Amino acid sequence: AQSVAQPEDQVNVAEGNPLTVKCTYSVSGNPYLFWYVQYPNRGLQFLLKYITGDNLVKGSYGFEAEFNKSQTSFHLKKPSALVSDSALYFCAVRDLESFSGGYNKLIFGAGTRLAVHP
Amino acid sequence: NAGVTQTPKFQVLKTGQSMTLQCAQDMNHNSMYWYRQDPGMGLRLIYYSASEGTTDKGEVPNGYNVSRLNKREFSLRLESAAPSQTSVYFCASSTLAGETQYFGPGTRLLVL
């Protein structure tokens, strides 16, 4: 079965330090992978995605993610964290098995809360 | 360009009452989705509509019905609300199913 896992419920980082939010996936074919961010009382916002090509994907707000096929991971990174980066982060993978009439859905991880301290 | 809009923002229901959550998008997207978000559970797909005229069940469809009214609008109906349906509901849309989804601001529902 297709799945995505975010092993950390919360990540704590000091402002100015690099941050990493982890994501691992399990799919039967080539994965489409996404990162979303959710600020308090808001909907999810798209940050970046990997479909094919360069393993390092750059996205919004200075975030980037590294696709590692051998480790089946897609970790989100930022070189220097800001207090304003504090939010809930979701990794998602395209569900390649639910092929209903040619349509695929996204499977979301449980989310990781990022807390950046001044 | 408003993106994805949802109404209402907040609703309190009594057990057994019915209500419809409204969602509209102005991005000319083909696919639309309804999710619920509960603490520690991430987002769970309730129903989706890959294109106008089609709807399919997601992970947690029981107790819900949907209508894809036209290309822009996708509504979610609770026929007889239960406390277990207390949640935050998000609507999303994408150009095609499996592509980047864009989310509305959410509806916070409390069922007493």
PDB file of C-alpha atoms in Angstrom, chain A residues 4 6 23 31-37 46-51 65 74 76 89-95 105-109, chain B residues 97-101:
ATOM      1  CA  VAL A   4       3.898   8.486   3.741  1.00  0.00           C
ATOM      2  CA  GLN A   6       6.540  11.876   9.192  1.00  0.00           C
ATOM      3  CA  CYS A  23       9.423  12.502   5.456  1.00  0.00           C
ATOM      4  CA  PRO A  31       6.786   9.012  -6.600  1.00  0.00           C
ATOM      5  CA  TYR A  32       5.251  12.432  -6.905  1.00  0.00           C
ATOM      6  CA  LEU A  33       6.028  14.142  -3.575  1.00  0.00           C
ATOM      7  CA  PHE A  34       4.747  17.366  -2.055  1.00  0.00           C
ATOM      8  CA  TRP A  35       5.294  19.585   0.983  1.00  0.00           C
ATOM      9  CA  TYR A  36       2.593  21.824   2.409  1.00  0.00           C
ATOM     10  CA  VAL A  37       2.613  24.262   5.327  1.00  0.00           C
ATOM     11  CA  PHE A  46       1.743  24.475  -1.219  1.00  0.00           C
ATOM     12  CA  LEU A  47       5.507  24.782  -0.673  1.00  0.00           C
ATOM     13  CA  LEU A  48       7.153  22.577  -3.271  1.00  0.00           C
ATOM     14  CA  LYS A  49       6.958  19.312  -5.187  1.00  0.00           C
ATOM     15  CA  TYR A  50       9.168  16.675  -6.748  1.00  0.00           C
ATOM     16  CA  ILE A  51       8.116  14.887  -9.914  1.00  0.00           C
ATOM     17  CA  ALA A  65      13.637  19.441  -0.171  1.00  0.00           C
ATOM     18  CA  PHE A  74      11.941  13.581   0.930  1.00  0.00           C
ATOM     19  CA  LEU A  76      12.288  19.446   3.958  1.00  0.00           C
ATOM     20  CA  TYR A  89       4.193  20.902   7.910  1.00  0.00           C
ATOM     21  CA  PHE A  90       2.684  18.086   5.841  1.00  0.00           C
ATOM     22  CA  CYS A  91       4.376  15.756   3.419  1.00  0.00           C
ATOM     23  CA  ALA A  92       2.198  14.119   0.745  1.00  0.00           C
ATOM     24  CA  VAL A  93       2.649  11.494  -1.945  1.00  0.00           C
ATOM     25  CA  ARG A  94       0.589  10.816  -5.015  1.00  0.00           C
ATOM     26  CA  ASP A  95      -1.381   7.603  -4.563  1.00  0.00           C
ATOM     27  CA  LYS A 105      -5.235  11.106  -5.067  1.00  0.00           C
ATOM     28  CA  LEU A 106      -2.715  12.519  -2.609  1.00  0.00           C
ATOM     29  CA  ILE A 107      -1.909  10.737   0.654  1.00  0.00           C
ATOM     30  CA  PHE A 108      -0.900  13.088   3.475  1.00  0.00           C
ATOM     31  CA  GLY A 109       1.355  12.390   6.444  1.00  0.00           C
TER      32      GLY A 109
ATOM     33  CA  ALA B  97      -6.327  14.620  -9.819  1.00  0.00           C
ATOM     34  CA  GLY B  98      -2.914  13.898  -8.327  1.00  0.00           C
ATOM     35  CA  GLU B  99      -1.549  17.327  -9.145  1.00  0.00           C
ATOM     36  CA  THR B 100      -0.813  20.170  -6.724  1.00  0.00           C
ATOM     37  CA  GLN B 101      -3.843  20.875  -4.575  1.00  0.00           C
TER      38      GLN B 101
END
